[in-house]
Tab-separated table of C-alpha atoms and ligand atoms in Angstrom:
chain	number	residue	atom	x	y	z
A	201	MET	CA	113.989	215.389	115.551
A	202	SER	CA	115.357	213.209	112.740
A	203	ASP	CA	114.061	210.708	115.761
A	204	VAL	CA	111.093	209.184	113.798
A	205	SER	CA	109.431	207.898	117.412
A	206	GLN	CA	109.395	211.773	118.369
A	207	SER	CA	106.768	212.664	116.004
A	208	ILE	CA	104.407	210.333	116.905
A	209	GLN	CA	103.527	211.859	120.017
A	210	PRO	CA	100.663	211.919	122.461
A	211	ALA	CA	97.949	214.371	122.606
A	212	PRO	CA	99.034	217.666	124.130
A	213	GLN	CA	98.422	218.772	127.736
A	214	VAL	CA	95.813	221.106	127.314
A	215	ILE	CA	96.131	223.847	129.640
A	216	PRO	CA	92.306	225.306	130.455
A	217	ARG	CA	91.826	229.469	130.362
A	218	SER	CA	91.676	229.213	134.183
A	219	GLU	CA	94.879	227.377	134.808
A	220	HIS	CA	97.205	230.150	132.586
A	221	ASN	CA	97.528	233.801	132.964
A	222	ILE	CA	97.052	234.833	129.576
A	223	SER	CA	94.224	237.537	128.676
A	224	ARG	CA	93.037	238.598	125.813
A	225	ALA	CA	93.444	242.577	126.521
A	226	ASP	CA	97.081	241.527	126.361
A	227	ILE	CA	96.991	240.006	122.775
A	228	SER	CA	97.306	242.839	119.913
A	229	LYS	CA	93.563	243.724	118.555
A	230	ASN	CA	95.097	242.980	115.304
A	231	ALA	CA	96.364	239.059	115.892
A	232	LEU	CA	92.685	238.853	117.524
A	233	LYS	CA	90.941	239.619	114.365
A	234	VAL	CA	92.859	237.430	112.567
A	235	LEU	CA	92.669	234.683	115.159
A	236	TYR	CA	88.998	235.393	115.132
A	237	ARG	CA	88.145	235.550	111.472
A	238	LEU	CA	90.127	232.202	110.780
A	239	LYS	CA	88.301	230.394	113.360
A	240	ASP	CA	84.905	231.702	112.097
A	241	ALA	CA	86.138	230.367	108.584
A	242	GLY	CA	86.086	226.889	110.260
A	243	TYR	CA	89.985	226.869	110.543
A	244	GLN	CA	92.121	225.857	113.375
A	245	ALA	CA	93.820	229.182	114.662
A	246	PHE	CA	96.650	229.105	117.722
A	247	LEU	CA	98.596	231.945	118.326
A	248	VAL	CA	102.194	230.689	118.487
A	249	GLY	CA	105.932	230.712	119.426
A	250	GLY	CA	107.703	234.141	121.387
A	251	SER	CA	104.257	236.063	122.014
A	252	VAL	CA	102.480	232.868	124.089
A	253	ARG	CA	105.882	232.371	125.711
A	254	ASP	CA	106.346	236.520	126.726
A	255	LEU	CA	102.064	236.722	127.724
A	256	LEU	CA	102.519	233.541	130.208
A	257	LEU	CA	105.414	235.244	131.799
A	258	GLY	CA	103.825	238.893	131.789
A	259	ARG	CA	106.079	240.711	128.970
A	260	HIS	CA	104.941	242.414	126.397
A	261	PRO	CA	105.616	240.390	123.158
A	262	LYS	CA	107.344	242.218	120.401
A	263	ASP	CA	105.120	240.775	117.280
A	264	PHE	CA	102.288	238.072	117.430
A	265	ASP	CA	102.542	235.050	115.395
A	266	VAL	CA	99.537	233.029	114.158
A	267	ALA	CA	99.722	229.339	113.207
A	268	THR	CA	96.629	227.973	111.553
A	269	ASP	CA	95.376	224.386	109.316
A	270	ALA	CA	94.712	227.161	106.671
A	271	HIS	CA	96.831	226.773	103.494
A	272	PRO	CA	98.311	229.937	102.710
A	273	GLU	CA	95.573	230.991	99.775
A	274	ASP	CA	92.752	230.372	101.982
A	275	VAL	CA	94.463	232.999	104.533
A	276	ARG	CA	94.655	235.424	101.566
A	277	ALA	CA	91.056	234.543	100.512
A	278	LEU	CA	90.062	235.752	104.007
A	279	PHE	CA	92.109	238.761	104.468
A	280	GLY	CA	92.280	241.547	101.418
A	281	ASN	CA	95.155	243.387	103.310
A	282	CYS	CA	97.461	240.068	103.080
A	283	ARG	CA	100.136	239.272	100.927
A	284	LEU	CA	101.979	236.010	100.456
A	285	ILE	CA	105.774	235.643	101.248
A	286	GLY	CA	108.436	233.005	101.023
A	287	ARG	CA	108.664	230.656	97.827
A	288	ARG	CA	109.155	227.092	99.173
A	289	PHE	CA	107.028	227.461	102.724
A	290	ARG	CA	104.751	230.720	101.843
A	291	LEU	CA	103.586	232.470	104.708
A	292	ALA	CA	100.560	235.054	105.242
A	293	HIS	CA	101.125	238.759	106.043
A	294	VAL	CA	98.267	240.317	107.333
A	295	ARG	CA	99.023	244.057	107.355
A	296	PHE	CA	97.275	246.688	109.480
A	297	GLY	CA	98.675	249.648	109.159
A	298	ARG	CA	102.569	249.118	111.020
A	299	GLU	CA	101.455	246.068	112.302
A	300	ILE	CA	101.838	243.284	110.534
A	301	ILE	CA	100.441	239.735	111.548
A	302	GLU	CA	102.602	236.534	110.311
A	303	VAL	CA	101.014	233.701	109.651
A	304	ALA	CA	102.098	229.768	109.395
A	305	THR	CA	100.387	227.490	108.195
A	306	PHE	CA	101.330	224.468	110.201
A	307	ARG	CA	104.381	222.820	108.609
A	308	GLY	CA	104.924	218.695	108.190
A	309	LEU	CA	107.946	217.364	108.677
A	310	GLY	CA	109.248	216.629	105.164
A	311	GLN	CA	110.240	219.883	103.996
A	312	GLU	CA	113.187	221.447	106.191
A	313	GLU	CA	115.283	223.858	104.315
A	314	GLN	CA	118.227	222.305	104.615
A	315	GLY	CA	118.649	218.513	103.812
A	316	SER	CA	118.222	217.011	107.306
A	317	GLY	CA	116.853	213.579	108.170
A	318	HIS	CA	112.926	214.980	107.466
A	319	ARG	CA	113.407	213.969	104.075
A	320	GLU	CA	114.745	210.271	104.577
A	321	ILE	CA	111.452	210.186	107.406
A	322	SER	CA	109.678	211.102	104.866
A	323	ALA	CA	110.681	208.975	101.944
A	324	GLU	CA	110.403	205.900	104.737
A	325	THR	CA	106.708	206.932	105.280
A	326	GLY	CA	106.131	206.815	101.237
A	327	ARG	CA	104.906	209.907	101.149
A	328	LEU	CA	105.711	212.965	98.635
A	329	ILE	CA	107.867	216.134	99.921
A	330	SER	CA	105.322	218.162	98.494
A	331	ASP	CA	102.411	216.673	100.189
A	332	ASN	CA	104.618	217.207	103.392
A	333	VAL	CA	105.209	220.770	102.788
A	334	TYR	CA	101.641	221.659	104.964
A	335	GLY	CA	101.141	219.277	108.226
A	336	SER	CA	99.100	219.220	111.323
A	337	ILE	CA	99.856	220.990	114.389
A	338	GLU	CA	100.890	217.726	115.817
A	339	GLU	CA	103.847	217.790	113.190
A	340	ASP	CA	104.534	221.582	113.186
A	341	VAL	CA	105.424	221.548	116.949
A	342	TRP	CA	108.455	219.174	116.082
A	343	ARG	CA	110.095	221.853	114.200
A	344	ARG	CA	110.611	224.395	116.728
A	345	ASP	CA	113.823	225.248	118.777
A	346	PHE	CA	112.896	225.471	122.400
A	347	THR	CA	110.150	223.767	124.422
A	348	ALA	CA	109.317	227.326	125.381
A	349	ASN	CA	108.842	228.582	121.787
A	350	SER	CA	106.542	225.889	121.227
A	351	LEU	CA	103.050	226.483	122.911
A	352	TYR	CA	100.110	227.164	121.166
A	353	TYR	CA	97.011	229.095	122.343
A	354	ASN	CA	93.919	228.431	121.012
A	355	ILE	CA	91.373	230.700	120.349
A	356	ALA	CA	88.364	228.522	120.179
A	357	ASP	CA	88.649	228.092	124.232
A	358	TYR	CA	91.527	230.329	125.218
A	359	SER	CA	93.512	226.763	126.428
A	360	VAL	CA	97.459	226.942	125.858
A	361	TRP	CA	98.389	223.526	124.106
A	362	ASP	CA	101.561	222.098	125.368
A	363	PHE	CA	102.827	219.122	123.354
A	364	THR	CA	106.981	219.198	124.903
A	365	GLY	CA	106.615	220.427	128.408
A	366	GLY	CA	107.229	224.044	127.728
A	367	GLY	CA	104.578	225.283	130.262
A	368	ALA	CA	106.734	224.008	133.087
A	369	ASP	CA	109.976	224.623	131.274
A	370	VAL	CA	108.864	228.679	130.848
A	371	GLN	CA	107.476	228.698	134.686
A	372	ALA	CA	111.115	227.287	135.430
A	373	ARG	CA	112.541	229.615	133.587
A	374	ARG	CA	114.760	226.860	131.248
A	375	LEU	CA	115.636	226.808	127.863
A	376	ARG	CA	115.595	223.099	126.626
A	377	LEU	CA	115.341	222.412	123.230
A	378	ILE	CA	112.978	220.140	121.296
A	379	GLY	CA	114.712	216.699	120.816
A	380	ASP	CA	118.245	215.440	120.633
A	381	PRO	CA	120.485	218.827	121.617
A	382	GLU	CA	123.411	217.908	118.921
A	383	THR	CA	120.908	217.201	115.958
A	384	ARG	CA	118.971	220.112	116.556
A	385	PHE	CA	122.397	222.430	116.684
A	386	ARG	CA	123.741	220.894	113.765
A	387	GLU	CA	120.429	220.801	111.724
A	388	ASP	CA	120.724	224.583	112.506
A	389	PRO	CA	123.442	226.218	114.062
A	390	VAL	CA	121.730	229.547	115.002
A	391	ARG	CA	119.702	227.836	117.612
A	392	MET	CA	122.886	228.196	119.188
A	393	LEU	CA	122.922	231.920	119.066
A	394	ARG	CA	119.660	231.682	119.854
A	395	ALA	CA	120.135	229.829	122.706
A	396	ALA	CA	122.356	232.757	124.156
A	397	ARG	CA	119.748	235.293	123.104
A	398	PHE	CA	116.832	233.955	124.660
A	399	ALA	CA	119.055	233.296	128.144
A	400	ALA	CA	120.118	236.965	127.915
A	401	LYS	CA	116.944	238.408	126.740
A	402	LEU	CA	114.476	236.544	129.247
A	403	GLU	CA	117.030	235.458	131.986
A	404	PHE	CA	116.472	231.920	131.444
A	405	ALA	CA	119.183	229.387	132.389
A	406	ILE	CA	120.028	227.197	129.276
A	407	GLU	CA	119.698	223.303	130.106
A	408	ASP	CA	123.476	222.383	131.408
A	409	GLY	CA	123.339	219.021	128.801
A	410	CYS	CA	122.505	221.766	125.704
A	411	ALA	CA	124.589	224.740	127.340
A	412	ALA	CA	127.821	222.504	127.584
A	413	LEU	CA	127.723	221.151	123.664
A	414	VAL	CA	127.583	224.881	122.331
A	415	PRO	CA	131.455	225.552	122.748
A	416	ARG	CA	132.330	222.481	120.921
A	417	LEU	CA	129.676	223.262	117.969
A	418	ALA	CA	130.045	226.891	117.941
A	419	HIS	CA	132.464	226.534	114.883
A	420	LEU	CA	129.106	225.810	112.973
A	421	VAL	CA	128.395	229.374	112.861
A	422	ASP	CA	130.896	230.396	110.500
A	423	GLY	CA	128.794	228.241	107.804
A	424	VAL	CA	125.619	230.346	108.238
A	425	PRO	CA	124.982	232.683	105.302
A	426	ALA	CA	126.167	236.239	106.540
A	427	ALA	CA	122.963	238.026	105.957
A	428	ARG	CA	121.234	235.722	108.006
A	429	LEU	CA	123.864	236.539	110.859
A	430	PHE	CA	123.229	240.044	110.388
A	431	GLU	CA	119.727	240.006	111.384
A	432	GLU	CA	120.519	237.730	114.625
A	433	PHE	CA	123.234	240.634	115.646
A	434	LEU	CA	120.528	243.199	115.525
A	435	LYS	CA	118.493	241.120	117.624
A	436	LEU	CA	121.171	240.275	120.292
A	437	PHE	CA	122.473	244.105	120.193
A	438	GLN	CA	119.901	246.418	119.613
A	439	THR	CA	116.599	245.552	121.665
A	440	GLY	CA	117.479	246.231	125.227
A	441	HIS	CA	119.943	243.312	126.402
A	442	ALA	CA	123.212	243.802	124.754
A	443	LEU	CA	125.083	243.665	127.742
A	444	ALA	CA	123.829	240.079	128.678
A	445	SER	CA	123.666	239.102	125.180
A	446	TYR	CA	127.520	239.681	124.788
A	447	ARG	CA	128.476	238.297	127.988
A	448	GLN	CA	126.391	235.099	127.064
A	449	LEU	CA	127.932	234.664	123.294
A	450	ARG	CA	131.424	234.756	125.546
A	451	ARG	CA	130.599	232.594	127.852
A	452	LEU	CA	129.204	229.932	125.131
A	453	GLY	CA	132.553	230.524	122.541
A	454	LEU	CA	130.085	232.173	120.458
A	455	PHE	CA	131.535	235.939	120.164
A	456	GLU	CA	134.506	235.168	118.168
A	457	HIS	CA	132.520	233.502	115.752
A	458	LEU	CA	130.341	236.508	115.070
A	459	PHE	CA	133.569	238.775	115.130
A	460	PRO	CA	136.775	237.211	114.746
A	461	PRO	CA	138.764	240.735	114.724
A	462	THR	CA	137.233	241.612	117.611
A	463	ALA	CA	137.438	238.311	119.739
A	464	ARG	CA	141.288	238.461	118.524
A	465	TRP	CA	142.142	241.815	120.166
A	466	LEU	CA	139.939	241.186	123.290
A	467	GLY	CA	142.444	237.981	123.998
A	468	PRO	CA	140.810	236.312	126.813
A	469	GLY	CA	138.996	239.762	128.652
A	470	GLY	CA	138.752	241.030	131.866
A	471	ASP	CA	140.415	244.113	131.400
A	472	ALA	CA	140.341	247.873	129.837
A	473	ARG	CA	139.876	246.307	126.799
A	474	GLU	CA	136.457	244.600	127.629
A	475	ARG	CA	135.440	247.738	129.895
A	476	PHE	CA	135.337	249.445	126.912
A	477	LEU	CA	133.126	246.936	124.900
A	478	GLU	CA	130.916	246.469	128.012
A	479	GLU	CA	130.653	250.600	128.675
A	480	ALA	CA	129.090	250.585	125.042
A	481	LEU	CA	126.978	247.935	125.043
A	482	ALA	CA	125.373	249.061	128.762
A	483	ASN	CA	125.278	252.853	127.385
A	484	THR	CA	123.152	251.115	124.006
A	485	ASP	CA	120.541	249.132	126.941
A	486	ALA	CA	120.288	252.254	128.351
A	487	ARG	CA	118.887	254.215	125.217
A	488	ILE	CA	116.814	251.995	124.148
A	489	ALA	CA	114.889	251.547	127.945
A	490	GLU	CA	114.744	255.477	127.150
A	491	ASP	CA	113.151	254.787	124.257
A	492	ARG	CA	116.397	257.098	122.461
A	493	PRO	CA	117.161	255.500	118.911
A	494	VAL	CA	120.202	253.374	118.263
A	495	THR	CA	122.139	252.621	115.271
A	496	PRO	CA	123.909	249.055	114.664
A	497	MET	CA	126.933	251.370	113.061
A	498	PHE	CA	127.883	253.185	116.581
A	499	LEU	CA	128.232	249.594	117.889
A	500	LEU	CA	130.049	247.688	115.661
A	501	GLY	CA	132.405	250.810	114.955
A	502	VAL	CA	133.132	250.286	118.836
A	503	PHE	CA	133.590	246.349	118.361
A	504	LEU	CA	135.732	247.084	115.791
A	505	TRP	CA	138.060	250.013	117.187
A	506	GLY	CA	140.428	248.048	118.888
A	507	PRO	CA	141.584	245.724	115.850
A	508	VAL	CA	141.385	248.578	113.723
A	509	ALA	CA	143.599	251.098	116.146
A	510	ASP	CA	146.221	247.819	116.206
A	511	ARG	CA	146.327	247.653	112.473
A	512	ALA	CA	147.023	251.151	111.887
A	513	GLU	CA	149.742	251.179	114.266
A	514	ALA	CA	151.770	248.613	112.908
A	515	LEU	CA	151.036	250.527	109.333
A	516	GLY	CA	152.283	253.845	111.204
A	517	ARG	CA	155.716	252.438	111.886
A	518	ASP	CA	155.754	251.507	107.815
A	519	GLY	CA	155.500	254.611	107.294
A	520	MET	CA	151.578	255.869	106.431
A	521	THR	CA	150.515	258.663	108.196
A	522	ASP	CA	147.959	258.589	110.921
A	523	PHE	CA	145.086	259.694	109.028
A	524	GLN	CA	145.747	257.154	106.032
A	525	ALA	CA	146.807	254.293	108.444
A	526	LEU	CA	143.443	254.625	110.165
A	527	ALA	CA	141.880	254.646	106.405
A	528	VAL	CA	143.566	251.464	105.481
A	529	ALA	CA	142.810	249.732	108.456
A	530	ALA	CA	139.378	250.240	109.010
A	531	ALA	CA	138.797	249.463	105.265
A	532	ASP	CA	141.117	246.500	105.822
A	533	ILE	CA	139.361	245.081	109.156
A	534	THR	CA	135.815	246.134	108.283
A	535	ARG	CA	136.210	244.166	104.857
A	536	GLU	CA	137.113	240.717	107.474
A	537	GLN	CA	133.985	241.517	109.634
A	538	THR	CA	131.713	241.924	106.830
A	539	GLU	CA	132.526	238.390	105.460
A	540	ARG	CA	130.904	237.040	108.867
A	541	LEU	CA	128.110	239.525	108.830
A	542	ALA	CA	126.298	240.979	106.063
A	543	VAL	CA	126.347	244.705	107.603
A	544	PRO	CA	124.675	247.017	105.088
A	545	ARG	CA	126.822	249.505	103.219
A	546	ARG	CA	124.477	252.120	105.170
A	547	TYR	CA	125.814	251.339	108.030
A	548	SER	CA	129.348	250.135	107.330
A	549	ILE	CA	130.485	253.190	105.180
A	550	PRO	CA	129.779	255.722	108.187
A	551	MET	CA	130.789	253.006	110.809
A	552	ARG	CA	134.310	253.361	108.802
A	553	GLU	CA	134.614	257.342	108.732
A	554	MET	CA	133.926	257.259	112.619
A	555	LEU	CA	136.619	254.887	112.758
A	556	GLN	CA	139.079	256.737	110.362
A	557	LEU	CA	138.172	260.015	112.068
A	558	GLN	CA	139.617	259.125	114.921
A	559	SER	CA	143.273	260.888	114.087
A	560	ARG	CA	141.623	264.322	113.599
A	561	PHE	CA	141.015	265.053	117.031
A	562	ASP	CA	144.595	265.797	117.768
A	563	LYS	CA	144.409	268.390	115.387
A	564	THR	CA	143.153	271.042	117.713
A	565	ARG	CA	143.668	273.979	115.786
A	566	GLY	CA	142.708	275.664	112.506
A	567	ALA	CA	140.053	275.426	109.670
A	568	ARG	CA	140.217	271.755	109.096
A	569	ALA	CA	139.315	271.442	112.910
A	570	LEU	CA	136.187	273.941	112.658
A	571	ALA	CA	135.165	272.215	109.527
A	572	PHE	CA	135.313	268.751	111.396
A	573	ILE	CA	133.371	269.577	114.197
A	574	GLU	CA	130.727	271.094	111.508
A	575	SER	CA	130.750	267.600	109.409
A	576	LYS	CA	127.982	265.605	109.133
A	577	ARG	CA	130.215	262.375	111.177
A	578	PHE	CA	131.506	264.181	114.212
A	579	ARG	CA	129.426	263.335	116.724
A	580	ALA	CA	129.880	259.846	116.191
A	581	ALA	CA	133.258	260.085	116.438
A	582	TYR	CA	133.415	262.083	118.928
A	583	ASP	CA	131.219	259.601	120.950
A	584	LEU	CA	133.412	257.496	120.312
A	585	LEU	CA	136.519	259.389	121.661
A	586	VAL	CA	134.714	259.931	125.121
A	587	LEU	CA	134.324	256.164	125.102
A	588	ARG	CA	137.921	255.831	124.710
A	589	ALA	CA	139.034	258.394	127.173
A	590	ARG	CA	136.803	256.821	129.662
A	591	VAL	CA	138.754	253.392	129.638
A	592	GLY	CA	142.197	255.107	128.895
A	593	ASN	CA	142.432	254.510	125.259
A	594	ALA	CA	142.483	258.482	124.606
A	595	ASP	CA	143.486	261.035	126.541
A	596	PRO	CA	140.672	262.480	128.653
A	597	GLU	CA	142.023	265.945	128.642
A	598	LEU	CA	141.562	265.811	124.907
A	599	ALA	CA	138.195	264.568	125.324
A	600	HIS	CA	137.440	267.076	127.224
A	601	TRP	CA	138.615	269.901	125.438
A	602	TRP	CA	136.638	268.656	122.447
A	603	THR	CA	133.404	268.318	124.651
A	604	THR	CA	134.265	272.017	125.841
A	605	LEU	CA	134.184	273.134	122.242
A	606	GLN	CA	131.000	272.057	121.204
A	607	GLN	CA	129.075	274.034	123.654
A	608	LEU	CA	130.925	277.235	122.496
A	609	PRO	CA	129.319	279.825	120.509
A	610	PRO	CA	130.547	279.869	117.187
A	611	GLU	CA	132.560	283.212	117.674
A	612	GLN	CA	134.421	281.647	120.837
A	613	GLN	CA	134.899	278.546	118.913
A	614	ARG	CA	136.546	280.005	115.954
A	615	HIS	CA	138.757	281.731	118.869
A	616	GLU	CA	140.025	278.819	120.383
A	617	LEU	CA	140.621	277.279	117.245
A	618	GLY	CA	143.204	280.366	116.813
A	619	LEU	CA	140.721	281.614	113.273
A	620	ASP	CA	140.186	284.765	114.685
A	621	ARG	CA	143.070	286.522	113.819
A	622	PRO	CA	144.109	287.595	109.892
A	623	GLY	CA	146.498	285.140	108.784
A	624	ALA	CA	146.470	283.208	112.317
A	625	GLN	CA	146.983	279.333	111.800
A	626	GLY	CA	145.927	278.926	115.463
A	627	ARG	CA	147.811	278.534	118.657
A	628	ARG	CA	149.294	276.310	120.938
A	629	ARG	CA	146.284	274.081	122.225
A	630	ARG	CA	145.394	274.887	126.012
A	631	ARG	CA	143.995	272.263	128.369
A	632	GLY	CA	140.077	273.114	127.964
A	633	PRO	CA	138.684	276.217	126.068
A	634	ARG	CA	137.665	279.058	128.633
A	635	ARG	CA	133.672	278.401	129.425
A	636	GLY	CA	131.762	279.849	132.149
A	637	GLY	CA	130.141	276.886	134.746
A	638	ALA	CA	131.131	273.302	134.918
A	639	PRO	CA	132.079	271.181	132.111
A	640	ARG	CA	128.643	269.085	131.162
A	641	GLU	CA	129.589	265.447	131.453
A	642	ALA	CA	125.989	264.450	130.476
A	643	ALA	CA	126.797	265.376	126.933
A	644	ALA	CA	129.657	263.526	126.808
A	645	THR	CA	128.399	260.452	127.942
A	646	ASP	CA	125.616	260.927	125.504
A	647	GLN	CA	126.560	258.271	122.290
A	648	HIS	CA	125.459	259.379	118.963
A	649	GLN	CA	122.800	256.511	117.731
A	650	GLY	CA	120.522	258.906	115.803
A	651	GLY	CA	122.168	257.863	112.311
B	199	ATP	P1	111.248	237.326	119.871
B	199	ATP	O1	110.354	237.218	120.809
B	199	ATP	O2	112.661	237.520	119.587
B	199	ATP	O3	111.017	237.208	118.576
B	199	ATP	P2	110.300	234.376	118.842
B	199	ATP	O4	110.294	233.089	120.188
B	199	ATP	O5	109.116	234.771	118.850
B	199	ATP	O6	111.288	235.683	119.914
B	199	ATP	P3	110.946	234.519	116.284
B	199	ATP	O7	112.365	234.718	115.646
B	199	ATP	O8	110.404	235.269	115.726
B	199	ATP	O9	111.508	234.013	117.555
B	199	ATP	O10	110.540	233.042	115.942
B	199	ATP	C1	109.290	232.486	116.142
B	199	ATP	C2	108.777	231.075	116.419
B	199	ATP	O11	109.409	230.486	115.294
B	199	ATP	C3	109.778	230.792	117.502
B	199	ATP	O12	108.872	230.643	118.741
B	199	ATP	C4	110.279	228.740	117.307
B	199	ATP	O13	108.886	228.494	117.533
B	199	ATP	C5	109.854	228.982	115.537
B	199	ATP	N1	111.534	229.619	115.507
B	199	ATP	C6	112.175	230.498	114.941
B	199	ATP	N2	113.272	229.951	114.323
B	199	ATP	C7	113.760	228.885	114.463
B	199	ATP	C8	115.070	228.350	114.684
B	199	ATP	N3	115.853	228.552	113.633
B	199	ATP	N4	114.545	226.872	114.756
B	199	ATP	C9	113.410	226.583	114.922
B	199	ATP	N5	112.606	226.688	115.339
B	199	ATP	C10	112.575	228.200	114.831
B	200	MG	MG1	108.530	236.221	117.296
C-alpha cells in the first residue's frame, strides 16, 4: 500500500452485466434509490465492499454500502433523510426506517487515520493532505483490505469494476490482501481479525503467505483500542459463525490476544476445556440459525468461567467462602478481560453475576434456593451450569435436579426445598425431585441469551 507504484494502476477490468450474477432484485430497494438518485444528479455511484462480494457469492448481504464521487455535503443536499457522521473523513448515513445506507465519498491516498506511508506519499506528490481526503475511485480501491472486498458495482450500466483481481478471488474463494501483506497488517492489525472472520463466515482460504504472517504479527492486536476490539468480537461471535471464528482465531494465534485469561486456562487445548467452549459456540450459532436472540454476556461468561473458577479455588484455599471467592475472582478476571475488550457494563455486570451465582447451585434447600430460582439472573446461571455439567465440570445429577425443579408447580417446589413445614429448613437433597414423566432435556440445552 505504501508502495507508490500500486497507486498508478491501469483501468479496471469491467465485468459487464451479462458476465456476472448480480441482479437488482437482490439489492435493497433503499440502496437502489440512493444509487439512482446520485447517478441522476450526475455523480458516479457504486455499490461496494461486502455487499458486492456477498451478491457474487449468492449470499444475502448484511448491509449495502455505497461509494461515490459526490462529497458528503452534496449527498446531504440530495437526501432529506441524511446525516453526516465522522470528523476527519465524513460519511453520509441515509436513513430509511430501520435501514441505513452508508454513503462514502471515494477516499484519496493521503488521509489514513494512523500515520502510515500515505502522508509521505502525498508530500512527495506535492499535494496538500486536505486536498487528498477525497479522491477518485482509482485511489479509493487501494485502501481496502482484501481483493474480494474491493469490487464496485456500477449503477450506470450494472457492470462490476475490478481493479485487483477480486472477481477471480471470489470465484476461487480466496482471501488475498491488496498490496504487501505485512505492510497492510501493520497499518491496521484489525485486518488480521477480519481475515479470520471472513475465512470463518465465507469459508474462504486465507492466501498462504498472508496466513503464515499472522501468528508472527498477532501481538499487534494488543495495541488496538479495546472499543474497536469489542466491535470485532460481536462480528466474530454473534453473527452465526462463532465456532468457525473461534477455530480460525486459535489456528492463527489470535485468540490469546482477544481473551488472554481464557487462552491461559485453555493451554494447548484439545480436551474437555476446549469442548466446553466449542459446545457453547455451536449452541450460539444454532440459536442464530433459528432466529432466537443471543446476548454477548453469555458467551463472554463462558469464556471467563474457567479462569474465574481456577482463581476462586485458589482464593478458597486462602479461607474465603465459595461465594466470596467467586465474587472476587469474577471481578478480577473481568477487569483483566475488559482491558482488552471494552465490554459495556450492561453486559459485564450480568455476566459477573452469572459467574458468581455458580456457587449457589449447591444450596438445594431453604428460602434462599427459592429466591434464587425466582431471581432475574437464575436462567443464565442455570444455562451455564448445564453446559458445565455436559463436559464434566459440574455434577450432572445436580444440573438435572435444578432442571426438574424448575418444571414443578410452585407448591411442589416449596415442598422439594423443604419449605412446606413450619420451621423446616429443608431436608437432605434427594437426587431428582419427584415429577411425572421423563425430564425435559430440551429445556436443559436451551441456553438463555435473551438478555
Ligand atoms: P460484512 O459482511 O461483515 O459487512 P464487509 O466487507 O462489508 O463485511 P465492513 O466492515 O462492512 O466489511 O467494511 C466495508 C468495506 O470497507 C470492506 O469491504 C472493505 O472494502 C473496507 N474496509 C473495512 N474495514 C477495513 C479495514 N480495516 N481496512 C481496509 N479496508 C476496510
Ligand atoms: Mg459491510
